Amino acid sequence: MYAFGSRGNTGPNFNLLLLIISQLGLHTVEGVWPLPQALASSAERYSLNPQAFDFAYGKRSAAQQGCSVLDAAFKRYFTLIFQDYTSGRWNTGLETFSQLVYQDDSGSYFVNKTEIDDFPRFQFRGILLDTSRHYLPVQAILKTLDAMAYSKFNVLHWHIVDDPSFPYQSYTFPDLSSKGAFHPVTHIYTQSEVRRVISFARLWGIRVLPEFDSPGHTKSWGKGQSNLLTPCYRGGTPSGTFGPINPVLPSTYQFMERLFKEVSSLFPDSYIHLGGDEVDFSCWRSNPTVRSFMQKMRFGVDFTKLQAFYMENIVNITSALNKTSVVWQDVFDYHKRRSSLSVVEVWREGCYLCEVRKVTKAGLRVILASPWYLDQAGPKHNWARYYSVWPLAFKGSEEQKKLVIGGEVCMWGEYVDATNLAPRLWPRASAAAERLWSDEKQTSSVAKAFPRLQDFRCMRGIQAEPLTIGHCQHEYLGV
Amino acid sequence: MYAFGSRGNTGPNFNLLLLIISQLGLHTVEGVWPLPQALASSAERYSLNPQAFDFAYGKRSAAQQGCSVLDAAFKRYFTLIFQDYTSGRWNTGLETFSQLVYQDDSGSYFVNKTEIDDFPRFQFRGILLDTSRHYLPVQAILKTLDAMAYSKFNVLHWHIVDDPSFPYQSYTFPDLSSKGAFHPVTHIYTQSEVRRVISFARLWGIRVLPEFDSPGHTKSWGKGQSNLLTPCYRGGTPSGTFGPINPVLPSTYQFMERLFKEVSSLFPDSYIHLGGDEVDFSCWRSNPTVRSFMQKMRFGVDFTKLQAFYMENIVNITSALNKTSVVWQDVFDYHKRRSSLSVVEVWREGCYLCEVRKVTKAGLRVILASPWYLDQAGPKHNWARYYSVWPLAFKGSEEQKKLVIGGEVCMWGEYVDATNLAPRLWPRASAAAERLWSDEKQTSSVAKAFPRLQDFRCMRGIQAEPLTIGHCQHEYLGV
């Protein structure tokens, strides 16, 4: 009943051909989110009998029985589609198809005859969660993964540590969390919890991309690891405060190598995010040891060279661990030897497409985040703003456009924790999701998208806030 | 152990004198929200034994054993104070006291010797919930009442119906909800549900003030009650659309009388809110019957006179039912015979204190809402904004100041439903709560309030969003 076809290795691509049982009547399909690349729906309606319903792997599909991700998806979607039907049957379908199934007043299930050809526009469709500024309980992360899958997001960018706290529990350096987390027991992620997140994500078709941002944004690292941060000086003596990671000590790189070795083996994804944003040079500048290192290296007074030196060392460490590194755009901006970089995440406001153009011109891959900073709230930050983003609207060659591998919704944690994460993400993140999944020409109209998104936000019991006055058939009750 | 004193009838006033068992050590009280009028805390620490702990009515207290509200409060607060102690004992204490009790690492309970003298600054401390633009499940309303009590709010202003939907199920006019609600079964409030809300609120010391806003904001009323709304005309013929309630038909007032009779008996509060805001005169102007009524009444072309005529009729209906009417400021603004009015709610932006001054000069009571429109989100709408409100900072006599009976947080429902109600209300509404409860001189500093509010937002498992980077000892887990 379901045919899968593969179009290379860029995500969950499939063609759907729905051949269903018996025709019954007419129904207007209310819409699917994000919009498939091609969807031809007819008025022909078929009834679905949960007891006779089955999904099978297509004969020509690259995936075959035993594929744990699809098997798990079948199970999940069977329950989602046939909500009233609580048998132990495990075969189910997928998101787009499930959104096409509806019930009549008597509770029977129907689907209209529909042909779907679908694949993602961009291979990288991410959401960044920040667990340093506020700790997010694992349950909140799993709930987010669940909601992400409904919008076809496929990357969780886990900004796991930062200045305020270090909740990642390292085996190699246990003091990092025991001294650097908000609480050494209740506000940490154990390795088994991290594994739980990763394996849950995997079954939803979501990669987990960890970020260990350095050399800035590392205040919390210093609490559990002495001699890691740069001692700042005032008037020729140490002031007692600390700056970015100290780039002049060999011990720094030994530490980072051991940390990334552990992290690389725990997080199976081929990407790793190294941060590199917003480094404040004032502390480095104040430190006499750093200054004499600068002289020795002939960096003059250009501290961007020192940061480039540091980042190149970190990139080399992770390359040796077979990881593709992602860095924030700052690293690209000051780097001379750009060929050592791989993927650049563009995050600054202003002409972000100018930056995308520059990065792709240098032959590097781009993840676009600037227009999708959803941690911001208020009337100006509505879904339509996040929908009206055109990631490829810059002057550049076809090769350059191909280097834009996707985009990312950033949910920074200054004002966000488990109390407000879900309604701040949803349904606004779904607007970005459609931009990243669907064909741009078919989804250029905010007005046309509106009723589909209205329907979508009520689905699945996600705590998605309202777009405007109205109601859901089933109101959110998890209050 | 607990002494209650009464200071008249303006809300839960009490003096607390804590006389507790055995001294043990030192502790710094982290703060109480909202700040009591007087709180003198000493370093003397007493241990509390849940098994021996008891509350008693003060001998001179107006309230004595058998007072159901206090008895229920005792029970509730015993559990809140002694969270680890799950015996069947029922006597408990009250909010301020409960916030002073703390545990040491071994789990023992302590309170520092403290004398508290407390009473509210304003008698009316309300929160408006709008259940027309989005339906709020009863559970979400009860949760809100629960959270309101912790901030010492004492009025739920239930804006129960409006243009988009009519969820109130009337016995007298069942079609109002069966045709005017978003759904006639799942999106209504039955009379028994309304009673449940009222009796729950009562035990938390909260009044329920219902609003049936008219003659504008009544589109949904027209669906279940024909000949109630004014037919609009275009080019001499009815256009098929309808405007505000038709003020020229006797049947209108017969309908309103029967509706308010039912409503007045269901809602025991002595106040009733009659709305009266934002009436669009264009439909009235278009209607020939309305125009000839205007002529007959010698209103000329001044439709504010027609609205005043309408409102005066409604006020008379509810006065005859022994209710004190509250109206939005619009009604005051155009009313000539202001003596027929009682309580005016000031809601418009701009110089709201100018309006407060005018209304109190006319000898009418005021509820201030303008500065507390919390349905708005975004960085400019932070807690400090709602804290920095000075309701009595207008030129006026002592008598005028006394007429400001309180204030109200408005949570309009355009973009709010059960998915985001709690984090949008809390902790920002608590900032307004302290302004309405506490002494202004003692609570004029945002900086001093900040750490207390930080602590407060983590209490009681309320889904209160973060103020800034940080953490709660017990993170919100209801995700």
PDB file of N, CA and C in Angstrom, chain A residues 285-368:
ATOM      1  N   ARG A 285      44.249  40.264  25.765  1.00  0.00           N
ATOM      2  CA  ARG A 285      45.108  41.427  25.598  1.00  0.00           C
ATOM      3  C   ARG A 285      45.780  41.816  26.917  1.00  0.00           C
ATOM      4  N   SER A 286      45.068  41.578  28.021  1.00  0.00           N
ATOM      5  CA  SER A 286      45.586  42.000  29.332  1.00  0.00           C
ATOM      6  C   SER A 286      46.659  41.045  29.869  1.00  0.00           C
ATOM      7  N   ASN A 287      46.700  39.858  29.308  1.00  0.00           N
ATOM      8  CA  ASN A 287      47.532  38.795  29.881  1.00  0.00           C
ATOM      9  C   ASN A 287      48.936  38.801  29.267  1.00  0.00           C
ATOM     10  N   PRO A 288      49.992  38.997  30.091  1.00  0.00           N
ATOM     11  CA  PRO A 288      51.371  39.103  29.543  1.00  0.00           C
ATOM     12  C   PRO A 288      51.840  37.827  28.847  1.00  0.00           C
ATOM     13  N   THR A 289      51.443  36.673  29.338  1.00  0.00           N
ATOM     14  CA  THR A 289      51.837  35.419  28.695  1.00  0.00           C
ATOM     15  C   THR A 289      51.232  35.310  27.298  1.00  0.00           C
ATOM     16  N   VAL A 290      49.966  35.706  27.195  1.00  0.00           N
ATOM     17  CA  VAL A 290      49.311  35.685  25.889  1.00  0.00           C
ATOM     18  C   VAL A 290      50.011  36.672  24.949  1.00  0.00           C
ATOM     19  N   ARG A 291      50.359  37.850  25.487  1.00  0.00           N
ATOM     20  CA  ARG A 291      50.989  38.853  24.637  1.00  0.00           C
ATOM     21  C   ARG A 291      52.357  38.400  24.128  1.00  0.00           C
ATOM     22  N   SER A 292      53.115  37.730  24.979  1.00  0.00           N
ATOM     23  CA  SER A 292      54.436  37.298  24.505  1.00  0.00           C
ATOM     24  C   SER A 292      54.301  36.150  23.500  1.00  0.00           C
ATOM     25  N   PHE A 293      53.236  35.332  23.675  1.00  0.00           N
ATOM     26  CA  PHE A 293      52.951  34.288  22.681  1.00  0.00           C
ATOM     27  C   PHE A 293      52.625  34.932  21.323  1.00  0.00           C
ATOM     28  N   MET A 294      51.854  36.003  21.370  1.00  0.00           N
ATOM     29  CA  MET A 294      51.514  36.729  20.144  1.00  0.00           C
ATOM     30  C   MET A 294      52.773  37.203  19.421  1.00  0.00           C
ATOM     31  N   GLN A 295      53.714  37.734  20.196  1.00  0.00           N
ATOM     32  CA  GLN A 295      54.980  38.198  19.619  1.00  0.00           C
ATOM     33  C   GLN A 295      55.730  37.055  18.958  1.00  0.00           C
ATOM     34  N   LYS A 296      55.830  35.969  19.740  1.00  0.00           N
ATOM     35  CA  LYS A 296      56.555  34.791  19.268  1.00  0.00           C
ATOM     36  C   LYS A 296      55.967  34.267  17.961  1.00  0.00           C
ATOM     37  N   MET A 297      54.632  34.308  17.864  1.00  0.00           N
ATOM     38  CA  MET A 297      53.956  33.796  16.672  1.00  0.00           C
ATOM     39  C   MET A 297      53.867  34.839  15.557  1.00  0.00           C
ATOM     40  N   ARG A 298      54.374  36.034  15.843  1.00  0.00           N
ATOM     41  CA  ARG A 298      54.313  37.148  14.886  1.00  0.00           C
ATOM     42  C   ARG A 298      52.866  37.510  14.505  1.00  0.00           C
ATOM     43  N   PHE A 299      51.981  37.481  15.480  1.00  0.00           N
ATOM     44  CA  PHE A 299      50.587  37.883  15.262  1.00  0.00           C
ATOM     45  C   PHE A 299      50.405  39.390  15.427  1.00  0.00           C
ATOM     46  N   GLY A 300      51.495  40.071  15.884  1.00  0.00           N
ATOM     47  CA  GLY A 300      51.359  41.505  16.139  1.00  0.00           C
ATOM     48  C   GLY A 300      50.361  41.753  17.258  1.00  0.00           C
ATOM     49  N   VAL A 301      49.393  42.656  16.979  1.00  0.00           N
ATOM     50  CA  VAL A 301      48.340  42.889  17.980  1.00  0.00           C
ATOM     51  C   VAL A 301      46.987  42.441  17.438  1.00  0.00           C
ATOM     52  N   ASP A 302      47.045  41.575  16.422  1.00  0.00           N
ATOM     53  CA  ASP A 302      45.810  41.113  15.786  1.00  0.00           C
ATOM     54  C   ASP A 302      45.334  39.818  16.457  1.00  0.00           C
ATOM     55  N   PHE A 303      44.412  39.994  17.398  1.00  0.00           N
ATOM     56  CA  PHE A 303      43.972  38.827  18.175  1.00  0.00           C
ATOM     57  C   PHE A 303      43.062  37.887  17.390  1.00  0.00           C
ATOM     58  N   THR A 304      42.564  38.366  16.245  1.00  0.00           N
ATOM     59  CA  THR A 304      41.805  37.429  15.413  1.00  0.00           C
ATOM     60  C   THR A 304      42.734  36.309  14.933  1.00  0.00           C
ATOM     61  N   LYS A 305      44.017  36.654  14.772  1.00  0.00           N
ATOM     62  CA  LYS A 305      44.976  35.618  14.361  1.00  0.00           C
ATOM     63  C   LYS A 305      45.150  34.577  15.451  1.00  0.00           C
ATOM     64  N   LEU A 306      45.116  35.048  16.692  1.00  0.00           N
ATOM     65  CA  LEU A 306      45.239  34.110  17.807  1.00  0.00           C
ATOM     66  C   LEU A 306      44.005  33.204  17.867  1.00  0.00           C
ATOM     67  N   GLN A 307      42.852  33.810  17.636  1.00  0.00           N
ATOM     68  CA  GLN A 307      41.659  32.961  17.662  1.00  0.00           C
ATOM     69  C   GLN A 307      41.671  31.974  16.508  1.00  0.00           C
ATOM     70  N   ALA A 308      42.131  32.435  15.329  1.00  0.00           N
ATOM     71  CA  ALA A 308      42.226  31.534  14.179  1.00  0.00           C
ATOM     72  C   ALA A 308      43.182  30.373  14.494  1.00  0.00           C
ATOM     73  N   PHE A 309      44.268  30.722  15.136  1.00  0.00           N
ATOM     74  CA  PHE A 309      45.238  29.700  15.550  1.00  0.00           C
ATOM     75  C   PHE A 309      44.565  28.670  16.465  1.00  0.00           C
ATOM     76  N   TYR A 310      43.809  29.181  17.443  1.00  0.00           N
ATOM     77  CA  TYR A 310      43.125  28.292  18.382  1.00  0.00           C
ATOM     78  C   TYR A 310      42.123  27.400  17.648  1.00  0.00           C
ATOM     79  N   MET A 311      41.265  28.032  16.827  1.00  0.00           N
ATOM     80  CA  MET A 311      40.206  27.276  16.155  1.00  0.00           C
ATOM     81  C   MET A 311      40.791  26.218  15.230  1.00  0.00           C
ATOM     82  N   GLU A 312      41.898  26.576  14.568  1.00  0.00           N
ATOM     83  CA  GLU A 312      42.494  25.607  13.649  1.00  0.00           C
ATOM     84  C   GLU A 312      42.972  24.368  14.416  1.00  0.00           C
ATOM     85  N   ASN A 313      43.519  24.606  15.596  1.00  0.00           N
ATOM     86  CA  ASN A 313      43.916  23.473  16.436  1.00  0.00           C
ATOM     87  C   ASN A 313      42.712  22.599  16.808  1.00  0.00           C
ATOM     88  N   ILE A 314      41.602  23.249  17.153  1.00  0.00           N
ATOM     89  CA  ILE A 314      40.409  22.493  17.560  1.00  0.00           C
ATOM     90  C   ILE A 314      39.818  21.749  16.366  1.00  0.00           C
ATOM     91  N   VAL A 315      39.792  22.431  15.210  1.00  0.00           N
ATOM     92  CA  VAL A 315      39.293  21.771  13.998  1.00  0.00           C
ATOM     93  C   VAL A 315      40.145  20.544  13.687  1.00  0.00           C
ATOM     94  N   ASN A 316      41.465  20.696  13.837  1.00  0.00           N
ATOM     95  CA  ASN A 316      42.350  19.554  13.577  1.00  0.00           C
ATOM     96  C   ASN A 316      42.079  18.393  14.532  1.00  0.00           C
ATOM     97  N   ILE A 317      41.840  18.724  15.792  1.00  0.00           N
ATOM     98  CA  ILE A 317      41.542  17.680  16.778  1.00  0.00           C
ATOM     99  C   ILE A 317      40.297  16.893  16.365  1.00  0.00           C
ATOM    100  N   THR A 318      39.260  17.613  15.970  1.00  0.00           N
ATOM    101  CA  THR A 318      38.015  16.921  15.642  1.00  0.00           C
ATOM    102  C   THR A 318      38.082  16.254  14.268  1.00  0.00           C
ATOM    103  N   SER A 319      38.869  16.829  13.364  1.00  0.00           N
ATOM    104  CA  SER A 319      39.068  16.158  12.073  1.00  0.00           C
ATOM    105  C   SER A 319      39.722  14.804  12.277  1.00  0.00           C
ATOM    106  N   ALA A 320      40.697  14.774  13.172  1.00  0.00           N
ATOM    107  CA  ALA A 320      41.391  13.519  13.459  1.00  0.00           C
ATOM    108  C   ALA A 320      40.428  12.490  14.054  1.00  0.00           C
ATOM    109  N   LEU A 321      39.327  12.987  14.611  1.00  0.00           N
ATOM    110  CA  LEU A 321      38.301  12.088  15.168  1.00  0.00           C
ATOM    111  C   LEU A 321      37.207  11.804  14.141  1.00  0.00           C
ATOM    112  N   ASN A 322      37.520  12.140  12.878  1.00  0.00           N
ATOM    113  CA  ASN A 322      36.596  11.884  11.762  1.00  0.00           C
ATOM    114  C   ASN A 322      35.293  12.660  11.846  1.00  0.00           C
ATOM    115  N   LYS A 323      35.345  13.859  12.418  1.00  0.00           N
ATOM    116  CA  LYS A 323      34.149  14.678  12.498  1.00  0.00           C
ATOM    117  C   LYS A 323      34.255  15.855  11.530  1.00  0.00           C
ATOM    118  N   THR A 324      33.121  16.189  10.937  1.00  0.00           N
ATOM    119  CA  THR A 324      33.015  17.405  10.148  1.00  0.00           C
ATOM    120  C   THR A 324      32.654  18.537  11.095  1.00  0.00           C
ATOM    121  N   SER A 325      33.463  19.589  11.089  1.00  0.00           N
ATOM    122  CA  SER A 325      33.206  20.648  12.057  1.00  0.00           C
ATOM    123  C   SER A 325      32.291  21.731  11.491  1.00  0.00           C
ATOM    124  N   VAL A 326      31.420  22.205  12.371  1.00  0.00           N
ATOM    125  CA  VAL A 326      30.580  23.358  12.066  1.00  0.00           C
ATOM    126  C   VAL A 326      31.049  24.486  12.979  1.00  0.00           C
ATOM    127  N   VAL A 327      31.152  25.695  12.426  1.00  0.00           N
ATOM    128  CA  VAL A 327      31.542  26.848  13.249  1.00  0.00           C
ATOM    129  C   VAL A 327      30.580  28.007  12.986  1.00  0.00           C
ATOM    130  N   TRP A 328      30.438  28.894  13.958  1.00  0.00           N
ATOM    131  CA  TRP A 328      29.667  30.113  13.745  1.00  0.00           C
ATOM    132  C   TRP A 328      30.424  31.037  12.799  1.00  0.00           C
ATOM    133  N   GLN A 329      29.712  31.938  12.149  1.00  0.00           N
ATOM    134  CA  GLN A 329      30.284  32.722  11.054  1.00  0.00           C
ATOM    135  C   GLN A 329      31.495  33.547  11.456  1.00  0.00           C
ATOM    136  N   ASP A 330      31.608  33.895  12.744  1.00  0.00           N
ATOM    137  CA  ASP A 330      32.746  34.685  13.208  1.00  0.00           C
ATOM    138  C   ASP A 330      34.066  34.038  12.789  1.00  0.00           C
ATOM    139  N   VAL A 331      34.096  32.717  12.901  1.00  0.00           N
ATOM    140  CA  VAL A 331      35.331  31.979  12.599  1.00  0.00           C
ATOM    141  C   VAL A 331      35.696  32.150  11.123  1.00  0.00           C
ATOM    142  N   PHE A 332      34.710  32.048  10.271  1.00  0.00           N
ATOM    143  CA  PHE A 332      34.934  32.264   8.844  1.00  0.00           C
ATOM    144  C   PHE A 332      35.441  33.683   8.588  1.00  0.00           C
ATOM    145  N   ASP A 333      34.824  34.639   9.285  1.00  0.00           N
ATOM    146  CA  ASP A 333      35.107  36.056   8.995  1.00  0.00           C
ATOM    147  C   ASP A 333      36.574  36.418   9.209  1.00  0.00           C
ATOM    148  N   TYR A 334      37.199  35.862  10.236  1.00  0.00           N
ATOM    149  CA  TYR A 334      38.589  36.263  10.479  1.00  0.00           C
ATOM    150  C   TYR A 334      39.603  35.217   9.996  1.00  0.00           C
ATOM    151  N   HIS A 335      39.111  34.079   9.531  1.00  0.00           N
ATOM    152  CA  HIS A 335      40.035  33.017   9.165  1.00  0.00           C
ATOM    153  C   HIS A 335      40.730  33.312   7.827  1.00  0.00           C
ATOM    154  N   LYS A 336      42.031  33.156   7.815  1.00  0.00           N
ATOM    155  CA  LYS A 336      42.745  33.324   6.554  1.00  0.00           C
ATOM    156  C   LYS A 336      42.715  32.018   5.749  1.00  0.00           C
ATOM    157  N   ARG A 337      43.016  30.922   6.411  1.00  0.00           N
ATOM    158  CA  ARG A 337      43.077  29.631   5.695  1.00  0.00           C
ATOM    159  C   ARG A 337      41.707  28.956   5.765  1.00  0.00           C
ATOM    160  N   ARG A 338      40.796  29.488   4.941  1.00  0.00           N
ATOM    161  CA  ARG A 338      39.422  29.041   5.033  1.00  0.00           C
ATOM    162  C   ARG A 338      39.230  27.605   4.583  1.00  0.00           C
ATOM    163  N   SER A 339      40.196  27.091   3.863  1.00  0.00           N
ATOM    164  CA  SER A 339      40.064  25.721   3.362  1.00  0.00           C
ATOM    165  C   SER A 339      40.041  24.710   4.494  1.00  0.00           C
ATOM    166  N   SER A 340      40.512  25.125   5.675  1.00  0.00           N
ATOM    167  CA  SER A 340      40.479  24.184   6.796  1.00  0.00           C
ATOM    168  C   SER A 340      39.078  24.065   7.379  1.00  0.00           C
ATOM    169  N   LEU A 341      38.188  24.993   6.987  1.00  0.00           N
ATOM    170  CA  LEU A 341      36.827  24.947   7.513  1.00  0.00           C
ATOM    171  C   LEU A 341      35.913  24.109   6.611  1.00  0.00           C
ATOM    172  N   SER A 342      34.786  23.706   7.142  1.00  0.00           N
ATOM    173  CA  SER A 342      33.858  22.872   6.371  1.00  0.00           C
ATOM    174  C   SER A 342      32.476  23.497   6.271  1.00  0.00           C
ATOM    175  N   VAL A 343      31.833  23.667   7.433  1.00  0.00           N
ATOM    176  CA  VAL A 343      30.457  24.159   7.456  1.00  0.00           C
ATOM    177  C   VAL A 343      30.403  25.405   8.336  1.00  0.00           C
ATOM    178  N   VAL A 344      29.786  26.446   7.824  1.00  0.00           N
ATOM    179  CA  VAL A 344      29.710  27.715   8.532  1.00  0.00           C
ATOM    180  C   VAL A 344      28.240  28.030   8.818  1.00  0.00           C
ATOM    181  N   GLU A 345      27.954  28.352  10.081  1.00  0.00           N
ATOM    182  CA  GLU A 345      26.585  28.710  10.429  1.00  0.00           C
ATOM    183  C   GLU A 345      26.459  30.229  10.502  1.00  0.00           C
ATOM    184  N   VAL A 346      25.613  30.776   9.645  1.00  0.00           N
ATOM    185  CA  VAL A 346      25.418  32.220   9.553  1.00  0.00           C
ATOM    186  C   VAL A 346      24.317  32.621  10.536  1.00  0.00           C
ATOM    187  N   TRP A 347      24.684  33.510  11.464  1.00  0.00           N
ATOM    188  CA  TRP A 347      23.740  33.832  12.544  1.00  0.00           C
ATOM    189  C   TRP A 347      23.526  35.315  12.772  1.00  0.00           C
ATOM    190  N   ARG A 348      24.432  36.157  12.243  1.00  0.00           N
ATOM    191  CA  ARG A 348      24.295  37.578  12.560  1.00  0.00           C
ATOM    192  C   ARG A 348      23.148  38.206  11.790  1.00  0.00           C
ATOM    193  N   GLU A 349      22.558  39.251  12.394  1.00  0.00           N
ATOM    194  CA  GLU A 349      21.488  40.007  11.750  1.00  0.00           C
ATOM    195  C   GLU A 349      22.068  40.831  10.607  1.00  0.00           C
ATOM    196  N   GLY A 350      21.215  41.598   9.956  1.00  0.00           N
ATOM    197  CA  GLY A 350      21.669  42.441   8.863  1.00  0.00           C
ATOM    198  C   GLY A 350      21.591  41.665   7.559  1.00  0.00           C
ATOM    199  N   CYS A 351      22.512  41.930   6.669  1.00  0.00           N
ATOM    200  CA  CYS A 351      22.453  41.262   5.363  1.00  0.00           C
ATOM    201  C   CYS A 351      23.042  39.865   5.453  1.00  0.00           C
ATOM    202  N   TYR A 352      22.235  38.968   5.964  1.00  0.00           N
ATOM    203  CA  TYR A 352      22.754  37.605   6.166  1.00  0.00           C
ATOM    204  C   TYR A 352      22.989  36.892   4.844  1.00  0.00           C
ATOM    205  N   LEU A 353      22.240  37.292   3.813  1.00  0.00           N
ATOM    206  CA  LEU A 353      22.479  36.651   2.514  1.00  0.00           C
ATOM    207  C   LEU A 353      23.806  37.097   1.905  1.00  0.00           C
ATOM    208  N   CYS A 354      24.278  38.296   2.271  1.00  0.00           N
ATOM    209  CA  CYS A 354      25.622  38.721   1.850  1.00  0.00           C
ATOM    210  C   CYS A 354      26.655  37.746   2.408  1.00  0.00           C
ATOM    211  N   GLU A 355      26.459  37.381   3.665  1.00  0.00           N
ATOM    212  CA  GLU A 355      27.388  36.441   4.304  1.00  0.00           C
ATOM    213  C   GLU A 355      27.277  35.048   3.657  1.00  0.00           C
ATOM    214  N   VAL A 356      26.051  34.636   3.396  1.00  0.00           N
ATOM    215  CA  VAL A 356      25.859  33.337   2.732  1.00  0.00           C
ATOM    216  C   VAL A 356      26.599  33.331   1.398  1.00  0.00           C
ATOM    217  N   ARG A 357      26.494  34.422   0.688  1.00  0.00           N
ATOM    218  CA  ARG A 357      27.159  34.541  -0.607  1.00  0.00           C
ATOM    219  C   ARG A 357      28.684  34.418  -0.455  1.00  0.00           C
ATOM    220  N   LYS A 358      29.230  35.127   0.546  1.00  0.00           N
ATOM    221  CA  LYS A 358      30.677  35.095   0.770  1.00  0.00           C
ATOM    222  C   LYS A 358      31.162  33.691   1.129  1.00  0.00           C
ATOM    223  N   VAL A 359      30.425  33.069   2.032  1.00  0.00           N
ATOM    224  CA  VAL A 359      30.855  31.748   2.505  1.00  0.00           C
ATOM    225  C   VAL A 359      30.799  30.722   1.377  1.00  0.00           C
ATOM    226  N   THR A 360      29.704  30.772   0.606  1.00  0.00           N
ATOM    227  CA  THR A 360      29.593  29.800  -0.488  1.00  0.00           C
ATOM    228  C   THR A 360      30.611  30.104  -1.584  1.00  0.00           C
ATOM    229  N   LYS A 361      30.913  31.379  -1.761  1.00  0.00           N
ATOM    230  CA  LYS A 361      31.931  31.749  -2.753  1.00  0.00           C
ATOM    231  C   LYS A 361      33.286  31.153  -2.362  1.00  0.00           C
ATOM    232  N   ALA A 362      33.521  31.031  -1.063  1.00  0.00           N
ATOM    233  CA  ALA A 362      34.756  30.417  -0.584  1.00  0.00           C
ATOM    234  C   ALA A 362      34.690  28.895  -0.652  1.00  0.00           C
ATOM    235  N   GLY A 363      33.546  28.389  -1.146  1.00  0.00           N
ATOM    236  CA  GLY A 363      33.434  26.939  -1.326  1.00  0.00           C
ATOM    237  C   GLY A 363      33.036  26.171  -0.078  1.00  0.00           C
ATOM    238  N   LEU A 364      32.572  26.893   0.913  1.00  0.00           N
ATOM    239  CA  LEU A 364      32.192  26.217   2.159  1.00  0.00           C
ATOM    240  C   LEU A 364      30.676  26.052   2.234  1.00  0.00           C
ATOM    241  N   ARG A 365      30.267  25.061   2.989  1.00  0.00           N
ATOM    242  CA  ARG A 365      28.839  24.821   3.179  1.00  0.00           C
ATOM    243  C   ARG A 365      28.266  25.803   4.203  1.00  0.00           C
ATOM    244  N   VAL A 366      26.977  26.094   4.066  1.00  0.00           N
ATOM    245  CA  VAL A 366      26.326  27.070   4.934  1.00  0.00           C
ATOM    246  C   VAL A 366      25.070  26.488   5.581  1.00  0.00           C
ATOM    247  N   ILE A 367      24.926  26.775   6.881  1.00  0.00           N
ATOM    248  CA  ILE A 367      23.645  26.608   7.569  1.00  0.00           C
ATOM    249  C   ILE A 367      23.172  28.010   7.934  1.00  0.00           C
ATOM    250  N   LEU A 368      21.939  28.322   7.572  1.00  0.00           N
ATOM    251  CA  LEU A 368      21.422  29.667   7.791  1.00  0.00           C
ATOM    252  C   LEU A 368      20.571  29.705   9.064  1.00  0.00           C
TER     253      LEU A 368
END
